[in-house]
Tab-separated table of C-alpha atoms in Angstrom:
chain	number	residue	atom	x	y	z
D	3	LEU	CA	0.154	0.026	-0.095
D	4	PRO	CA	1.218	3.574	-0.788
D	5	THR	CA	2.454	5.361	2.421
D	6	THR	CA	-0.144	8.006	3.934
D	7	PRO	CA	1.345	11.533	3.913
D	8	THR	CA	1.315	11.706	7.837
D	9	VAL	CA	3.290	8.543	8.072
D	10	GLY	CA	5.775	9.564	5.407
D	11	ALA	CA	6.352	12.556	7.119
D	12	LEU	CA	6.785	11.110	10.376
D	13	ILE	CA	9.286	8.525	8.979
D	14	GLU	CA	11.113	11.856	7.263
D	15	ARG	CA	11.396	13.609	10.497
D	16	ARG	CA	12.642	10.429	12.229
D	17	LEU	CA	15.471	9.803	9.534
D	18	ALA	CA	16.462	13.548	9.598
D	19	GLN	CA	17.618	13.184	13.093
D	20	LEU	CA	20.034	10.770	12.244
D	21	SER	CA	23.634	11.487	11.837
D	22	PRO	CA	25.082	12.147	8.129
D	23	ALA	CA	26.674	8.807	8.095
D	24	ALA	CA	23.854	6.571	9.483
D	25	LEU	CA	21.602	8.249	6.680
D	26	ARG	CA	24.212	7.371	4.055
D	27	LEU	CA	24.080	4.031	5.171
D	28	ALA	CA	20.330	4.039	5.532
D	29	ARG	CA	19.880	5.011	1.799
D	30	VAL	CA	22.255	2.350	0.601
D	31	ALA	CA	20.234	0.019	2.791
D	32	ALA	CA	16.955	1.275	1.070
D	33	LEU	CA	18.458	0.963	-2.474
D	34	ALA	CA	19.736	-2.541	-2.137
D	35	ARG	CA	16.649	-4.042	-0.222
D	36	ALA	CA	17.165	-7.655	-0.080
D	37	ASP	CA	20.751	-7.486	-1.431
D	38	PHE	CA	21.803	-5.531	1.848
D	39	ASN	CA	24.496	-6.348	3.779
D	40	ALA	CA	27.502	-4.816	5.341
D	41	ALA	CA	30.056	-6.191	2.718
D	42	LEU	CA	27.944	-4.336	0.064
D	43	ALA	CA	27.439	-1.450	2.155
D	44	ALA	CA	31.152	-0.893	2.559
D	45	HIS	CA	31.779	-1.436	-0.862
D	46	VAL	CA	29.190	1.239	-2.243
D	47	LEU	CA	30.097	3.554	0.264
D	48	GLN	CA	33.950	3.011	-0.205
D	49	ALA	CA	34.560	2.434	3.331
D	50	HIS	CA	36.320	0.016	5.653
D	51	PRO	CA	33.598	-2.267	7.427
D	52	LEU	CA	34.840	-0.882	10.583
D	53	ASP	CA	33.941	2.666	9.953
D	54	LEU	CA	30.188	1.653	9.575
D	55	THR	CA	30.210	0.429	12.994
D	56	GLU	CA	28.823	3.773	14.304
D	57	ALA	CA	26.342	4.509	11.953
D	58	TRP	CA	25.174	0.652	12.049
D	59	ALA	CA	24.868	0.889	15.576
D	60	GLU	CA	22.852	4.014	15.345
D	61	LEU	CA	20.336	2.851	12.750
D	62	GLU	CA	19.838	-0.112	15.222
D	63	ARG	CA	19.277	1.847	18.221
D	64	ALA	CA	16.931	4.468	16.375
D	65	HIS	CA	14.782	1.025	15.060
D	66	VAL	CA	15.600	1.702	11.489
D	67	LEU	CA	17.551	-1.179	10.805
D	68	ARG	CA	17.438	-4.875	12.366
D	69	GLY	CA	20.315	-6.873	10.989
D	70	ASP	CA	20.490	-6.627	7.268
D	71	GLY	CA	17.062	-5.078	6.779
D	72	PHE	CA	14.404	-2.398	7.637
D	73	VAL	CA	12.502	-2.888	10.744
D	74	HIS	CA	9.603	-1.602	8.601
D	75	ASP	CA	9.669	-1.636	4.675
D	76	LEU	CA	7.899	2.086	4.800
D	77	ILE	CA	11.066	3.393	6.295
D	78	GLY	CA	13.135	2.023	3.231
D	79	ASP	CA	10.553	3.600	1.265
D	80	VAL	CA	11.070	6.931	2.661
D	81	ALA	CA	14.854	6.570	2.653
D	82	ALA	CA	14.582	5.560	-1.080
D	83	ARG	CA	12.580	8.173	-2.074
D	84	ALA	CA	14.905	11.030	-0.687
D	85	VAL	CA	17.885	9.914	-2.982
D	86	PRO	CA	17.710	11.917	-5.988
D	87	ALA	CA	17.526	9.784	-9.354
D	88	PRO	CA	21.197	10.927	-10.484
D	89	ILE	CA	22.781	9.923	-6.998
D	90	ALA	CA	20.508	6.628	-6.779
D	91	GLY	CA	21.473	5.699	-10.332
D	92	LEU	CA	25.239	5.771	-9.637
D	93	LEU	CA	24.479	3.913	-6.427
D	94	HIS	CA	22.383	1.342	-7.999
D	95	ARG	CA	25.263	0.898	-10.376
D	96	GLY	CA	27.825	0.009	-7.496
D	97	ILE	CA	25.594	-2.217	-6.089
D	98	ALA	CA	24.930	-4.016	-9.479
D	99	GLU	CA	28.877	-4.218	-9.834
D	100	TYR	CA	29.160	-5.479	-5.989
D	101	LEU	CA	26.644	-8.233	-6.897
D	102	GLU	CA	28.086	-9.289	-9.875
D	103	ALA	CA	31.512	-9.913	-8.505
D	104	GLN	CA	29.931	-11.996	-5.958
D	105	SER	CA	28.098	-14.048	-8.727
D	106	ILE	CA	24.867	-13.484	-7.192
D	107	ALA	CA	21.627	-14.377	-9.332
D	108	PRO	CA	21.535	-12.430	-12.381
D	109	ALA	CA	17.917	-11.274	-12.119
D	110	ARG	CA	18.656	-9.521	-9.156
D	111	ILE	CA	21.781	-7.911	-10.950
D	112	ALA	CA	19.638	-6.983	-13.766
D	113	GLN	CA	17.077	-5.210	-11.507
D	114	HIS	CA	19.886	-2.638	-10.317
D	115	TYR	CA	21.540	-2.116	-13.562
D	116	ALA	CA	17.948	-1.397	-14.913
D	117	GLU	CA	17.508	1.069	-11.806
D	118	ALA	CA	20.930	2.589	-12.808
D	119	GLY	CA	19.934	3.227	-16.677
D	120	ALA	CA	22.361	1.002	-17.682
D	121	TRP	CA	20.226	-0.804	-19.922
D	122	HIS	CA	22.673	-3.141	-22.203
D	123	ARG	CA	23.868	-4.440	-18.837
D	124	ALA	CA	20.540	-4.687	-17.481
D	125	ALA	CA	19.474	-6.673	-20.714
D	126	GLU	CA	22.529	-8.968	-20.484
D	127	PHE	CA	21.899	-9.984	-17.162
D	128	HIS	CA	18.004	-10.374	-18.003
D	129	LEU	CA	19.191	-12.609	-20.656
D	130	ARG	CA	21.257	-14.710	-18.302
D	131	ALA	CA	18.385	-14.980	-15.973
D	132	ALA	CA	16.244	-16.148	-18.877
D	133	ASN	CA	18.843	-18.708	-19.770
D	134	ASP	CA	19.081	-19.840	-16.308
D	135	ALA	CA	15.042	-20.085	-15.936
D	136	ARG	CA	15.200	-22.284	-19.280
D	137	ARG	CA	17.607	-24.708	-18.121
D	138	ALA	CA	15.450	-25.252	-14.800
D	139	SER	CA	12.266	-25.546	-17.083
D	140	ARG	CA	10.735	-22.547	-15.430
D	141	ARG	CA	9.453	-21.178	-18.879
D	142	LEU	CA	7.112	-18.524	-17.706
D	143	GLU	CA	9.860	-16.878	-15.547
D	144	GLU	CA	12.027	-17.107	-19.070
D	145	VAL	CA	9.581	-15.134	-21.002
D	146	GLY	CA	9.223	-12.818	-18.342
D	147	HIS	CA	13.010	-12.059	-18.503
D	148	ARG	CA	13.486	-12.314	-22.406
D	149	GLU	CA	10.381	-9.486	-22.122
D	150	SER	CA	12.430	-7.206	-19.677
D	151	ALA	CA	15.378	-7.842	-21.904
D	152	PHE	CA	13.944	-6.521	-25.241
D	153	ALA	CA	12.531	-3.612	-23.284
D	154	CYS	CA	15.609	-2.424	-21.938
D	155	LEU	CA	17.034	-2.789	-25.151
D	156	ASP	CA	14.509	-0.881	-26.517
D	157	ARG	CA	15.074	1.699	-24.021
D	158	ALA	CA	18.778	1.732	-25.045
D	159	GLY	CA	17.892	2.407	-28.522
D	160	ASP	CA	19.357	-0.916	-29.633
D	161	SER	CA	16.781	-2.191	-32.192
D	162	GLU	CA	18.848	-4.782	-33.547
D	163	ALA	CA	19.456	-6.432	-30.209
D	164	ALA	CA	15.924	-5.939	-29.224
D	165	PHE	CA	14.823	-7.505	-32.520
D	166	GLU	CA	17.056	-10.564	-31.876
D	167	ALA	CA	15.892	-10.900	-28.325
D	168	ARG	CA	12.222	-10.902	-29.188
D	169	CYS	CA	13.070	-13.645	-32.146
D	170	ASN	CA	14.909	-15.792	-29.136
D	171	SER	CA	11.772	-15.433	-27.149
D	172	VAL	CA	9.503	-16.813	-29.694
D	173	GLU	CA	9.686	-20.430	-28.577
D	174	SER	CA	9.166	-20.085	-24.906
D	175	LEU	CA	6.333	-17.714	-25.677
D	176	ILE	CA	4.616	-20.192	-27.609
D	177	LEU	CA	4.868	-23.046	-24.878
D	178	VAL	CA	3.749	-20.290	-22.379
D	179	ARG	CA	1.229	-18.155	-24.052
D	180	GLY	CA	0.458	-19.697	-27.280
D	181	VAL	CA	1.035	-19.699	-31.209
D	182	GLU	CA	-1.031	-16.350	-31.301
D	183	ASP	CA	1.299	-14.320	-28.872
D	184	ALA	CA	4.461	-15.848	-30.465
D	185	HIS	CA	2.950	-14.845	-33.937
D	186	ARG	CA	2.448	-11.356	-32.795
D	187	ARG	CA	5.649	-11.115	-31.095
């Protein structure tokens, strides 16, 4: 459900009372969501893990974080909305690069590259996720990732690669949605 204005304002006031270091850490956590952990935070913030100790403890004392996640999703939503889009894009790119180095599931990496506006990289990881789904016989998931891949390629203005991605999706599309949908594609 959307955050009501009064709840959102209350959370904003609560976050405004945090130190700058704690607020930076909370914003990285908000953008990383389920992928958030201390190692990722240290990488994205270009800090030694021990440098995060006080900020992390402050967030836990303020009941913003518990372990590697937010106490409540609404806090994360408000913290994420406070990050300007150009800054969020840079942070998402850093998150994606970290996850890529850790060999995390391609679908999660694709999401962060898309949030960063790195459309070709997002498409590449959506296609990897589609291939993983195909190998596991999860054809509906495969179709979804292929569709996300060509949407990213369309956003990148790469019509040739988008066309190829659409062509490669026909077989799985026939199995999942039928011949008529595949024919339209």
